[in-house]
Each structure stands twice: as C-alpha cells, then as structure tokens.
JSON list of C-alpha atoms and ligand atoms in Angstrom, two decimals:
[
{"chain": "B", "resi": 1, "resn": "UNK", "atom": "CA", "xyz": [204.86, 20.51, 103.36]},
{"chain": "B", "resi": 2, "resn": "UNK", "atom": "CA", "xyz": [207.93, 22.16, 104.84]},
{"chain": "B", "resi": 3, "resn": "UNK", "atom": "CA", "xyz": [207.76, 25.92, 104.53]},
{"chain": "B", "resi": 4, "resn": "UNK", "atom": "CA", "xyz": [209.42, 27.64, 101.59]},
{"chain": "B", "resi": 5, "resn": "UNK", "atom": "CA", "xyz": [211.70, 29.54, 104.01]},
{"chain": "B", "resi": 6, "resn": "UNK", "atom": "CA", "xyz": [212.80, 26.34, 105.67]},
{"chain": "B", "resi": 7, "resn": "UNK", "atom": "CA", "xyz": [213.74, 24.70, 102.37]},
{"chain": "B", "resi": 8, "resn": "UNK", "atom": "CA", "xyz": [215.50, 27.85, 101.16]},
{"chain": "B", "resi": 9, "resn": "UNK", "atom": "CA", "xyz": [217.50, 28.07, 104.37]},
{"chain": "B", "resi": 10, "resn": "UNK", "atom": "CA", "xyz": [218.46, 24.40, 104.16]},
{"chain": "B", "resi": 11, "resn": "UNK", "atom": "CA", "xyz": [219.50, 24.84, 100.54]},
{"chain": "B", "resi": 12, "resn": "UNK", "atom": "CA", "xyz": [221.62, 27.87, 101.32]},
{"chain": "B", "resi": 13, "resn": "UNK", "atom": "CA", "xyz": [223.35, 25.97, 104.10]},
{"chain": "B", "resi": 14, "resn": "UNK", "atom": "CA", "xyz": [224.03, 22.97, 101.84]},
{"chain": "B", "resi": 15, "resn": "UNK", "atom": "CA", "xyz": [225.44, 25.23, 99.15]},
{"chain": "B", "resi": 16, "resn": "UNK", "atom": "CA", "xyz": [227.71, 26.92, 101.69]},
{"chain": "B", "resi": 17, "resn": "UNK", "atom": "CA", "xyz": [228.92, 23.58, 103.00]},
{"chain": "B", "resi": 18, "resn": "UNK", "atom": "CA", "xyz": [229.68, 22.38, 99.46]},
{"chain": "B", "resi": 19, "resn": "UNK", "atom": "CA", "xyz": [231.57, 25.59, 98.71]},
{"chain": "B", "resi": 20, "resn": "UNK", "atom": "CA", "xyz": [233.55, 25.40, 101.95]},
{"chain": "B", "resi": 21, "resn": "UNK", "atom": "CA", "xyz": [234.49, 21.77, 101.32]},
{"chain": "B", "resi": 22, "resn": "UNK", "atom": "CA", "xyz": [235.56, 22.61, 97.77]},
{"chain": "B", "resi": 23, "resn": "UNK", "atom": "CA", "xyz": [237.64, 25.52, 99.06]},
{"chain": "B", "resi": 24, "resn": "UNK", "atom": "CA", "xyz": [239.38, 23.29, 101.62]},
{"chain": "B", "resi": 25, "resn": "UNK", "atom": "CA", "xyz": [240.43, 21.01, 98.78]},
{"chain": "B", "resi": 26, "resn": "UNK", "atom": "CA", "xyz": [241.45, 23.88, 96.50]},
{"chain": "B", "resi": 27, "resn": "UNK", "atom": "CA", "xyz": [238.62, 23.02, 94.11]},
{"chain": "B", "resi": 28, "resn": "UNK", "atom": "CA", "xyz": [236.27, 25.31, 92.19]},
{"chain": "B", "resi": 29, "resn": "UNK", "atom": "CA", "xyz": [232.86, 25.10, 93.94]},
{"chain": "B", "resi": 30, "resn": "UNK", "atom": "CA", "xyz": [231.29, 25.47, 90.51]},
{"chain": "B", "resi": 31, "resn": "UNK", "atom": "CA", "xyz": [232.70, 22.06, 89.61]},
{"chain": "B", "resi": 32, "resn": "UNK", "atom": "CA", "xyz": [230.36, 20.37, 92.11]},
{"chain": "B", "resi": 33, "resn": "UNK", "atom": "CA", "xyz": [226.74, 19.96, 91.04]},
{"chain": "B", "resi": 34, "resn": "UNK", "atom": "CA", "xyz": [223.95, 19.50, 93.54]},
{"chain": "B", "resi": 35, "resn": "UNK", "atom": "CA", "xyz": [221.51, 16.73, 92.67]},
{"chain": "B", "resi": 36, "resn": "UNK", "atom": "CA", "xyz": [218.54, 17.28, 94.98]},
{"chain": "B", "resi": 37, "resn": "UNK", "atom": "CA", "xyz": [217.06, 13.92, 95.94]},
{"chain": "B", "resi": 38, "resn": "UNK", "atom": "CA", "xyz": [213.29, 14.38, 96.08]},
{"chain": "B", "resi": 39, "resn": "UNK", "atom": "CA", "xyz": [212.14, 10.85, 96.89]},
{"chain": "B", "resi": 40, "resn": "UNK", "atom": "CA", "xyz": [210.60, 11.91, 100.21]},
{"chain": "B", "resi": 41, "resn": "UNK", "atom": "CA", "xyz": [208.85, 15.07, 98.98]},
{"chain": "B", "resi": 42, "resn": "UNK", "atom": "CA", "xyz": [206.26, 16.21, 96.45]},
{"chain": "B", "resi": 43, "resn": "UNK", "atom": "CA", "xyz": [205.89, 18.70, 93.64]},
{"chain": "B", "resi": 44, "resn": "UNK", "atom": "CA", "xyz": [205.64, 21.79, 95.86]},
{"chain": "B", "resi": 45, "resn": "UNK", "atom": "CA", "xyz": [209.03, 21.21, 97.46]},
{"chain": "B", "resi": 46, "resn": "UNK", "atom": "CA", "xyz": [210.56, 20.53, 94.04]},
{"chain": "B", "resi": 47, "resn": "UNK", "atom": "CA", "xyz": [209.15, 23.82, 92.74]},
{"chain": "B", "resi": 48, "resn": "UNK", "atom": "CA", "xyz": [210.64, 25.73, 95.69]},
{"chain": "B", "resi": 49, "resn": "UNK", "atom": "CA", "xyz": [214.05, 24.34, 94.81]},
{"chain": "B", "resi": 50, "resn": "UNK", "atom": "CA", "xyz": [213.56, 25.18, 91.15]},
{"chain": "B", "resi": 51, "resn": "UNK", "atom": "CA", "xyz": [212.70, 28.75, 92.13]},
{"chain": "B", "resi": 52, "resn": "UNK", "atom": "CA", "xyz": [215.98, 28.85, 94.06]},
{"chain": "B", "resi": 53, "resn": "UNK", "atom": "CA", "xyz": [217.94, 27.76, 91.02]},
{"chain": "B", "resi": 54, "resn": "UNK", "atom": "CA", "xyz": [218.32, 24.01, 91.57]},
{"chain": "B", "resi": 55, "resn": "UNK", "atom": "CA", "xyz": [218.50, 22.41, 88.13]},
{"chain": "B", "resi": 56, "resn": "UNK", "atom": "CA", "xyz": [219.16, 18.75, 88.84]},
{"chain": "B", "resi": 57, "resn": "UNK", "atom": "CA", "xyz": [217.03, 16.27, 90.75]},
{"chain": "B", "resi": 58, "resn": "UNK", "atom": "CA", "xyz": [217.21, 12.62, 91.65]},
{"chain": "B", "resi": 59, "resn": "UNK", "atom": "CA", "xyz": [214.61, 9.92, 92.25]},
{"chain": "B", "resi": 60, "resn": "UNK", "atom": "CA", "xyz": [215.35, 6.31, 93.08]},
{"chain": "B", "resi": 61, "resn": "UNK", "atom": "CA", "xyz": [212.04, 4.69, 92.10]},
{"chain": "B", "resi": 62, "resn": "UNK", "atom": "CA", "xyz": [210.22, 4.70, 88.79]},
{"chain": "B", "resi": 63, "resn": "UNK", "atom": "CA", "xyz": [206.84, 4.72, 90.56]},
{"chain": "B", "resi": 64, "resn": "UNK", "atom": "CA", "xyz": [207.65, 8.07, 92.18]},
{"chain": "B", "resi": 65, "resn": "UNK", "atom": "CA", "xyz": [209.30, 9.53, 89.09]},
{"chain": "B", "resi": 66, "resn": "UNK", "atom": "CA", "xyz": [206.33, 8.75, 86.88]},
{"chain": "B", "resi": 67, "resn": "UNK", "atom": "CA", "xyz": [204.06, 10.83, 89.13]},
{"chain": "B", "resi": 68, "resn": "UNK", "atom": "CA", "xyz": [206.40, 13.77, 89.54]},
{"chain": "B", "resi": 69, "resn": "UNK", "atom": "CA", "xyz": [208.49, 14.38, 86.43]},
{"chain": "B", "resi": 70, "resn": "UNK", "atom": "CA", "xyz": [205.69, 14.78, 83.86]},
{"chain": "B", "resi": 71, "resn": "UNK", "atom": "CA", "xyz": [203.64, 16.88, 86.30]},
{"chain": "B", "resi": 72, "resn": "UNK", "atom": "CA", "xyz": [206.20, 19.66, 86.64]},
{"chain": "B", "resi": 73, "resn": "UNK", "atom": "CA", "xyz": [205.79, 22.78, 84.55]},
{"chain": "B", "resi": 74, "resn": "UNK", "atom": "CA", "xyz": [209.48, 23.52, 84.31]},
{"chain": "B", "resi": 75, "resn": "UNK", "atom": "CA", "xyz": [212.14, 21.30, 82.79]},
{"chain": "B", "resi": 76, "resn": "UNK", "atom": "CA", "xyz": [214.96, 19.97, 84.94]},
{"chain": "B", "resi": 77, "resn": "UNK", "atom": "CA", "xyz": [217.69, 17.40, 84.62]},
{"chain": "B", "resi": 78, "resn": "UNK", "atom": "CA", "xyz": [216.41, 14.20, 86.21]},
{"chain": "B", "resi": 79, "resn": "UNK", "atom": "CA", "xyz": [218.77, 11.53, 87.50]},
{"chain": "B", "resi": 80, "resn": "UNK", "atom": "CA", "xyz": [217.68, 7.96, 88.14]},
{"chain": "B", "resi": 81, "resn": "UNK", "atom": "CA", "xyz": [219.79, 7.31, 91.24]},
{"chain": "B", "resi": 82, "resn": "UNK", "atom": "CA", "xyz": [218.45, 3.89, 92.25]},
{"chain": "B", "resi": 83, "resn": "UNK", "atom": "CA", "xyz": [218.96, 0.43, 90.86]},
{"chain": "B", "resi": 84, "resn": "UNK", "atom": "CA", "xyz": [217.17, -0.10, 87.53]},
{"chain": "B", "resi": 85, "resn": "UNK", "atom": "CA", "xyz": [215.19, -3.25, 86.85]},
{"chain": "B", "resi": 86, "resn": "UNK", "atom": "CA", "xyz": [215.49, -4.55, 83.33]},
{"chain": "B", "resi": 87, "resn": "UNK", "atom": "CA", "xyz": [211.76, -4.57, 82.73]},
{"chain": "B", "resi": 88, "resn": "UNK", "atom": "CA", "xyz": [211.58, -0.88, 83.70]},
{"chain": "B", "resi": 89, "resn": "UNK", "atom": "CA", "xyz": [214.25, 0.32, 81.28]},
{"chain": "B", "resi": 90, "resn": "UNK", "atom": "CA", "xyz": [211.75, 1.62, 78.73]},
{"chain": "B", "resi": 91, "resn": "UNK", "atom": "CA", "xyz": [210.10, 3.82, 81.30]},
{"chain": "B", "resi": 92, "resn": "UNK", "atom": "CA", "xyz": [213.44, 4.95, 82.74]},
{"chain": "B", "resi": 93, "resn": "UNK", "atom": "CA", "xyz": [214.58, 5.92, 79.25]},
{"chain": "B", "resi": 94, "resn": "UNK", "atom": "CA", "xyz": [211.42, 7.95, 78.76]},
{"chain": "B", "resi": 95, "resn": "UNK", "atom": "CA", "xyz": [211.46, 9.78, 82.09]},
{"chain": "B", "resi": 96, "resn": "UNK", "atom": "CA", "xyz": [215.09, 10.45, 82.98]},
{"chain": "B", "resi": 97, "resn": "UNK", "atom": "CA", "xyz": [217.99, 12.45, 81.55]},
{"chain": "B", "resi": 98, "resn": "UNK", "atom": "CA", "xyz": [220.78, 10.50, 83.22]},
{"chain": "B", "resi": 99, "resn": "UNK", "atom": "CA", "xyz": [221.04, 7.05, 84.83]},
{"chain": "B", "resi": 100, "resn": "UNK", "atom": "CA", "xyz": [223.42, 7.16, 87.78]},
{"chain": "B", "resi": 101, "resn": "UNK", "atom": "CA", "xyz": [223.53, 3.63, 89.07]},
{"chain": "B", "resi": 102, "resn": "UNK", "atom": "CA", "xyz": [224.15, 1.11, 86.29]},
{"chain": "B", "resi": 103, "resn": "UNK", "atom": "CA", "xyz": [225.17, -1.89, 88.34]},
{"chain": "B", "resi": 104, "resn": "UNK", "atom": "CA", "xyz": [225.04, -4.86, 85.93]},
{"chain": "B", "resi": 105, "resn": "UNK", "atom": "CA", "xyz": [225.91, -5.38, 82.25]},
{"chain": "B", "resi": 106, "resn": "UNK", "atom": "CA", "xyz": [222.40, -6.78, 81.63]},
{"chain": "B", "resi": 107, "resn": "UNK", "atom": "CA", "xyz": [220.87, -3.51, 82.80]},
{"chain": "B", "resi": 108, "resn": "UNK", "atom": "CA", "xyz": [223.16, -1.49, 80.55]},
{"chain": "B", "resi": 109, "resn": "UNK", "atom": "CA", "xyz": [222.21, -3.65, 77.59]},
{"chain": "B", "resi": 110, "resn": "UNK", "atom": "CA", "xyz": [218.48, -3.42, 78.26]},
{"chain": "B", "resi": 111, "resn": "UNK", "atom": "CA", "xyz": [218.74, 0.34, 78.73]},
{"chain": "B", "resi": 112, "resn": "UNK", "atom": "CA", "xyz": [220.75, 0.71, 75.54]},
{"chain": "B", "resi": 113, "resn": "UNK", "atom": "CA", "xyz": [217.95, -0.98, 73.56]},
{"chain": "B", "resi": 114, "resn": "UNK", "atom": "CA", "xyz": [215.39, 1.39, 75.02]},
{"chain": "B", "resi": 115, "resn": "UNK", "atom": "CA", "xyz": [217.46, 4.52, 74.33]},
{"chain": "B", "resi": 116, "resn": "UNK", "atom": "CA", "xyz": [217.68, 3.99, 70.58]},
{"chain": "B", "resi": 117, "resn": "UNK", "atom": "CA", "xyz": [215.22, 6.79, 69.84]},
{"chain": "B", "resi": 118, "resn": "UNK", "atom": "CA", "xyz": [217.03, 9.47, 71.83]},
{"chain": "B", "resi": 119, "resn": "UNK", "atom": "CA", "xyz": [218.71, 12.27, 69.88]},
{"chain": "B", "resi": 120, "resn": "UNK", "atom": "CA", "xyz": [221.83, 11.87, 72.02]},
{"chain": "B", "resi": 121, "resn": "UNK", "atom": "CA", "xyz": [223.04, 8.78, 73.88]},
{"chain": "B", "resi": 122, "resn": "UNK", "atom": "CA", "xyz": [221.79, 8.53, 77.49]},
{"chain": "B", "resi": 123, "resn": "UNK", "atom": "CA", "xyz": [224.53, 9.65, 79.90]},
{"chain": "B", "resi": 124, "resn": "UNK", "atom": "CA", "xyz": [225.12, 6.97, 82.53]},
{"chain": "B", "resi": 125, "resn": "UNK", "atom": "CA", "xyz": [227.32, 6.42, 85.55]},
{"chain": "B", "resi": 126, "resn": "UNK", "atom": "CA", "xyz": [228.59, 3.01, 86.54]},
{"chain": "B", "resi": 127, "resn": "UNK", "atom": "CA", "xyz": [228.06, 2.07, 90.16]},
{"chain": "B", "resi": 128, "resn": "UNK", "atom": "CA", "xyz": [231.08, 0.65, 91.94]},
{"chain": "B", "resi": 129, "resn": "UNK", "atom": "CA", "xyz": [230.91, -1.27, 95.19]},
{"chain": "B", "resi": 130, "resn": "UNK", "atom": "CA", "xyz": [234.17, 0.11, 96.52]},
{"chain": "B", "resi": 131, "resn": "UNK", "atom": "CA", "xyz": [233.67, -1.00, 100.09]},
{"chain": "B", "resi": 132, "resn": "UNK", "atom": "CA", "xyz": [232.77, -4.57, 99.12]},
{"chain": "B", "resi": 133, "resn": "UNK", "atom": "CA", "xyz": [229.75, -4.66, 101.44]},
{"chain": "B", "resi": 134, "resn": "UNK", "atom": "CA", "xyz": [227.49, -7.55, 100.42]},
{"chain": "B", "resi": 135, "resn": "UNK", "atom": "CA", "xyz": [224.41, -5.35, 100.76]},
{"chain": "B", "resi": 136, "resn": "UNK", "atom": "CA", "xyz": [225.64, -2.83, 98.20]},
{"chain": "B", "resi": 137, "resn": "UNK", "atom": "CA", "xyz": [224.96, -2.83, 94.47]},
{"chain": "B", "resi": 138, "resn": "UNK", "atom": "CA", "xyz": [227.59, -2.24, 91.85]},
{"chain": "B", "resi": 139, "resn": "UNK", "atom": "CA", "xyz": [230.62, -3.69, 90.17]},
{"chain": "B", "resi": 140, "resn": "UNK", "atom": "CA", "xyz": [233.63, -4.73, 92.19]},
{"chain": "B", "resi": 141, "resn": "UNK", "atom": "CA", "xyz": [236.63, -2.57, 91.34]},
{"chain": "B", "resi": 142, "resn": "UNK", "atom": "CA", "xyz": [238.37, -5.50, 89.63]},
{"chain": "B", "resi": 143, "resn": "UNK", "atom": "CA", "xyz": [235.31, -6.12, 87.41]},
{"chain": "B", "resi": 144, "resn": "UNK", "atom": "CA", "xyz": [235.34, -2.55, 86.19]},
{"chain": "B", "resi": 145, "resn": "UNK", "atom": "CA", "xyz": [237.77, -2.77, 83.24]},
{"chain": "B", "resi": 146, "resn": "UNK", "atom": "CA", "xyz": [235.77, -5.56, 81.58]},
{"chain": "B", "resi": 147, "resn": "UNK", "atom": "CA", "xyz": [232.46, -3.89, 82.37]},
{"chain": "B", "resi": 148, "resn": "UNK", "atom": "CA", "xyz": [233.56, -0.56, 80.89]},
{"chain": "B", "resi": 149, "resn": "UNK", "atom": "CA", "xyz": [234.78, -2.29, 77.76]},
{"chain": "B", "resi": 150, "resn": "UNK", "atom": "CA", "xyz": [231.46, -4.04, 77.38]},
{"chain": "B", "resi": 151, "resn": "UNK", "atom": "CA", "xyz": [229.50, -0.83, 77.94]},
{"chain": "B", "resi": 152, "resn": "UNK", "atom": "CA", "xyz": [231.62, 1.12, 75.48]},
{"chain": "B", "resi": 153, "resn": "UNK", "atom": "CA", "xyz": [230.22, -1.06, 72.71]},
{"chain": "B", "resi": 154, "resn": "UNK", "atom": "CA", "xyz": [226.68, 0.13, 73.42]},
{"chain": "B", "resi": 155, "resn": "UNK", "atom": "CA", "xyz": [225.82, 3.03, 71.15]},
{"chain": "B", "resi": 156, "resn": "UNK", "atom": "CA", "xyz": [222.76, 4.49, 72.86]},
{"chain": "B", "resi": 157, "resn": "UNK", "atom": "CA", "xyz": [224.24, 5.00, 76.30]},
{"chain": "B", "resi": 158, "resn": "UNK", "atom": "CA", "xyz": [227.47, 6.80, 77.18]},
{"chain": "B", "resi": 159, "resn": "UNK", "atom": "CA", "xyz": [229.46, 6.23, 80.36]},
{"chain": "B", "resi": 160, "resn": "UNK", "atom": "CA", "xyz": [230.39, 9.59, 81.85]},
{"chain": "B", "resi": 161, "resn": "UNK", "atom": "CA", "xyz": [231.72, 8.50, 85.20]},
{"chain": "B", "resi": 162, "resn": "UNK", "atom": "CA", "xyz": [231.39, 6.44, 88.34]},
{"chain": "B", "resi": 163, "resn": "UNK", "atom": "CA", "xyz": [229.03, 6.43, 91.30]},
{"chain": "B", "resi": 164, "resn": "UNK", "atom": "CA", "xyz": [229.24, 4.87, 94.73]},
{"chain": "B", "resi": 165, "resn": "UNK", "atom": "CA", "xyz": [227.31, 4.64, 97.96]},
{"chain": "B", "resi": 166, "resn": "UNK", "atom": "CA", "xyz": [229.63, 4.72, 100.94]},
{"chain": "B", "resi": 167, "resn": "UNK", "atom": "CA", "xyz": [228.81, 2.61, 103.98]},
{"chain": "B", "resi": 168, "resn": "UNK", "atom": "CA", "xyz": [226.65, 4.49, 106.47]},
{"chain": "B", "resi": 169, "resn": "UNK", "atom": "CA", "xyz": [228.80, 5.23, 109.50]},
{"chain": "B", "resi": 170, "resn": "UNK", "atom": "CA", "xyz": [228.72, 7.61, 112.45]},
{"chain": "B", "resi": 171, "resn": "UNK", "atom": "CA", "xyz": [231.98, 9.27, 111.54]},
{"chain": "B", "resi": 172, "resn": "UNK", "atom": "CA", "xyz": [231.97, 10.26, 107.84]},
{"chain": "B", "resi": 173, "resn": "UNK", "atom": "CA", "xyz": [235.73, 10.76, 108.00]},
{"chain": "B", "resi": 174, "resn": "UNK", "atom": "CA", "xyz": [236.08, 6.98, 108.01]},
{"chain": "B", "resi": 175, "resn": "UNK", "atom": "CA", "xyz": [234.61, 6.71, 104.48]},
{"chain": "B", "resi": 176, "resn": "UNK", "atom": "CA", "xyz": [237.19, 9.03, 102.95]},
{"chain": "B", "resi": 177, "resn": "UNK", "atom": "CA", "xyz": [239.21, 6.07, 101.59]},
{"chain": "B", "resi": 178, "resn": "UNK", "atom": "CA", "xyz": [236.11, 4.84, 99.73]},
{"chain": "B", "resi": 179, "resn": "UNK", "atom": "CA", "xyz": [235.71, 8.18, 97.94]},
{"chain": "B", "resi": 180, "resn": "UNK", "atom": "CA", "xyz": [239.44, 8.45, 97.25]},
{"chain": "B", "resi": 181, "resn": "UNK", "atom": "CA", "xyz": [239.40, 4.96, 95.74]},
{"chain": "B", "resi": 182, "resn": "UNK", "atom": "CA", "xyz": [236.47, 5.84, 93.47]},
{"chain": "B", "resi": 183, "resn": "UNK", "atom": "CA", "xyz": [238.31, 8.93, 92.28]},
{"chain": "B", "resi": 184, "resn": "UNK", "atom": "CA", "xyz": [241.42, 6.89, 91.48]},
{"chain": "B", "resi": 185, "resn": "UNK", "atom": "CA", "xyz": [239.32, 4.43, 89.47]},
{"chain": "B", "resi": 186, "resn": "UNK", "atom": "CA", "xyz": [237.69, 7.26, 87.51]},
{"chain": "B", "resi": 187, "resn": "UNK", "atom": "CA", "xyz": [241.06, 8.84, 86.77]},
{"chain": "B", "resi": 188, "resn": "UNK", "atom": "CA", "xyz": [242.51, 5.49, 85.72]},
{"chain": "B", "resi": 189, "resn": "UNK", "atom": "CA", "xyz": [239.68, 5.04, 83.22]},
{"chain": "B", "resi": 190, "resn": "UNK", "atom": "CA", "xyz": [239.63, 8.65, 82.01]},
{"chain": "B", "resi": 191, "resn": "UNK", "atom": "CA", "xyz": [236.10, 9.28, 83.30]},
{"chain": "B", "resi": 192, "resn": "UNK", "atom": "CA", "xyz": [235.26, 12.87, 84.33]},
{"chain": "B", "resi": 193, "resn": "UNK", "atom": "CA", "xyz": [232.15, 12.48, 86.51]},
{"chain": "B", "resi": 194, "resn": "UNK", "atom": "CA", "xyz": [232.08, 11.27, 90.12]},
{"chain": "B", "resi": 195, "resn": "UNK", "atom": "CA", "xyz": [228.72, 10.96, 91.85]},
{"chain": "B", "resi": 196, "resn": "UNK", "atom": "CA", "xyz": [229.46, 10.46, 95.52]},
{"chain": "B", "resi": 197, "resn": "UNK", "atom": "CA", "xyz": [228.35, 12.00, 98.79]},
{"chain": "B", "resi": 198, "resn": "UNK", "atom": "CA", "xyz": [224.96, 12.13, 100.50]},
{"chain": "B", "resi": 199, "resn": "UNK", "atom": "CA", "xyz": [223.69, 14.08, 103.50]},
{"chain": "B", "resi": 200, "resn": "UNK", "atom": "CA", "xyz": [225.87, 12.18, 105.91]},
{"chain": "B", "resi": 201, "resn": "UNK", "atom": "CA", "xyz": [229.14, 12.44, 104.03]},
{"chain": "B", "resi": 202, "resn": "UNK", "atom": "CA", "xyz": [228.97, 14.96, 101.16]},
{"chain": "B", "resi": 203, "resn": "UNK", "atom": "CA", "xyz": [231.66, 17.30, 102.48]},
{"chain": "B", "resi": 204, "resn": "UNK", "atom": "CA", "xyz": [234.20, 14.49, 102.57]},
{"chain": "B", "resi": 205, "resn": "UNK", "atom": "CA", "xyz": [233.09, 13.44, 99.07]},
{"chain": "B", "resi": 206, "resn": "UNK", "atom": "CA", "xyz": [233.59, 16.99, 97.76]},
{"chain": "B", "resi": 207, "resn": "UNK", "atom": "CA", "xyz": [237.03, 17.14, 99.33]},
{"chain": "B", "resi": 208, "resn": "UNK", "atom": "CA", "xyz": [237.83, 13.89, 97.53]},
{"chain": "B", "resi": 209, "resn": "UNK", "atom": "CA", "xyz": [236.68, 15.09, 94.11]},
{"chain": "B", "resi": 210, "resn": "UNK", "atom": "CA", "xyz": [232.92, 14.57, 93.78]},
{"chain": "B", "resi": 211, "resn": "UNK", "atom": "CA", "xyz": [231.45, 16.35, 90.74]},
{"chain": "B", "resi": 212, "resn": "UNK", "atom": "CA", "xyz": [227.86, 15.50, 91.71]},
{"chain": "B", "resi": 213, "resn": "UNK", "atom": "CA", "xyz": [226.52, 15.11, 95.25]},
{"chain": "B", "resi": 214, "resn": "UNK", "atom": "CA", "xyz": [223.13, 13.46, 95.87]},
{"chain": "B", "resi": 215, "resn": "UNK", "atom": "CA", "xyz": [221.46, 15.17, 98.79]},
{"chain": "B", "resi": 216, "resn": "UNK", "atom": "CA", "xyz": [217.99, 14.62, 100.21]},
{"chain": "B", "resi": 217, "resn": "UNK", "atom": "CA", "xyz": [217.61, 14.78, 104.00]},
{"chain": "B", "resi": 218, "resn": "UNK", "atom": "CA", "xyz": [219.71, 17.90, 104.51]},
{"chain": "B", "resi": 219, "resn": "UNK", "atom": "CA", "xyz": [217.34, 19.83, 102.22]},
{"chain": "B", "resi": 220, "resn": "UNK", "atom": "CA", "xyz": [214.11, 18.57, 103.73]},
{"chain": "B", "resi": 221, "resn": "UNK", "atom": "CA", "xyz": [214.70, 18.54, 107.49]},
{"chain": "C", "resi": 1, "resn": "PLP", "atom": "C1", "xyz": [218.06, 8.70, 99.14]},
{"chain": "C", "resi": 1, "resn": "PLP", "atom": "C2", "xyz": [219.32, 8.66, 98.36]},
{"chain": "C", "resi": 1, "resn": "PLP", "atom": "C3", "xyz": [220.25, 9.71, 98.46]},
{"chain": "C", "resi": 1, "resn": "PLP", "atom": "C4", "xyz": [220.07, 10.90, 99.39]},
{"chain": "C", "resi": 1, "resn": "PLP", "atom": "O1", "xyz": [220.28, 10.50, 100.70]},
{"chain": "C", "resi": 1, "resn": "PLP", "atom": "P1", "xyz": [220.24, 11.57, 101.93]},
{"chain": "C", "resi": 1, "resn": "PLP", "atom": "O2", "xyz": [220.98, 10.86, 103.00]},
{"chain": "C", "resi": 1, "resn": "PLP", "atom": "O3", "xyz": [218.80, 11.78, 102.22]},
{"chain": "C", "resi": 1, "resn": "PLP", "atom": "O4", "xyz": [220.92, 12.78, 101.48]},
{"chain": "C", "resi": 1, "resn": "PLP", "atom": "C5", "xyz": [221.39, 9.64, 97.67]},
{"chain": "C", "resi": 1, "resn": "PLP", "atom": "N1", "xyz": [221.63, 8.61, 96.85]},
{"chain": "C", "resi": 1, "resn": "PLP", "atom": "C6", "xyz": [220.76, 7.58, 96.73]},
{"chain": "C", "resi": 1, "resn": "PLP", "atom": "C7", "xyz": [221.08, 6.47, 95.79]},
{"chain": "C", "resi": 1, "resn": "PLP", "atom": "C8", "xyz": [219.59, 7.57, 97.48]},
{"chain": "C", "resi": 1, "resn": "PLP", "atom": "O5", "xyz": [218.72, 6.55, 97.36]}
]
C-alpha cells in the first residue's frame, strides 16, 4: 500500500488544485465535490481518505464494490461510475448511493425496478457522449431530450445531472469545449449536477462548471 503520508499529500494537492481552478473561474470551491475513485486500491487506502475527510467514493465495477463497500466500518457516499449491466441492477441498487453513468433507457428502467424498496429515489446522472467518439458510452446530445423525458417517468430513480468522459488527450485544454457543451446541456434541461473531470483534465472541468470530479490516479501515485 502507498504510505498514509503519500496519500494525504496527494489529497492535499488535489484539493488545492480544485480550489485554484474554482477561484480562476470565480466559483466557490465548496461547490465542487471530490469523488475519490478507488478502483485500483483497497480498504486501507480508502480508510486513509476517510480519515482525511473524503466523503464520496467511486467504483466502476460491481465485483470490486461488493468486496469493498460492505467491508468498511464507516459510511460513505458511493458512486457507481462505470456502465451498469441490466442483470447487475439489483446489486448496484443494494450497494451504491448514486449511479453516475446511466447510458441507456433500458438500464434506467431496470434500475428503477430494483430501487423500489429505497426510502428515497436513487439519484442518477445521465451519461452524455459529447465528443461523439464511437468508443464512448452515453446518449448523443440530440437524444437527450427524449431520454430525459422517458427517465422522468420512472419513480424510483431521480435524474440530478449529467456526466461525461472527455477524450483522453495530451493537452487537456483541448477538451474544454466538451465540458462547456455538457454544462450548456445541463443548464438547458435545468439539471444542477455535472460530473466531469478526471486526473488528466479536472482543472479544466472545474473551470467549466463541474460539481463533481472523479479522481483516481492523482490520489494514488
Ligand atoms: C477510473 C475512472 C476515473 C478516474 O480516472 P483517473 O484518471 O484515475 O483519475 C473517473 N471516471 C471513471 C468513469 C473511471 O472509470
């Protein structure tokens, strides 16, 4: 495992970079939540982050989540950040507190069925393939109005915002238009949450309005 000091230093640096990016855009740094992506680490690293005040975590695979989430002593807000398979919706509903990457109506409908027992509807984000890359999941921007209408009819999930994965590029500045486009879509649909930005590009995402950044590598390097 990485040493506690190492993780704490990385975290401090990430927090500073988020705050500086927010300040550059005239935003309140408190309006940007860090979702620590723990897919490459184990329980000890997660506990170090919890000790340092990190409250939200992300996993992209049910197999990993099922080993980690129930084993932790302390509660946290767990985001499912990867694509959800329909047959895994029951388990996703049982393990996670938010589903960040709803990328097909069929997944939303299957998840809705499995969330019927929750006291509150499951918060979800709708993934948008802004860049149009064939390898990326998510709705095309022009499919979004119909998709949101369809999802609004589902009573056990509630759409809080949009999520995107920007193309991986050497110069993160070049993905700024992707983040700006996602923000415009969210504003147009009255959605408050924007999950965008990873290790490679989170400062640009914060400048463009991210309310949640999903960061793994920068914390565990
Ligand atoms: C792994 C992952 C991240 C974190 O990526 P880093 O580059 O390690 O910060 C964010 N979002 C999703 C969907 C991921 O799978």
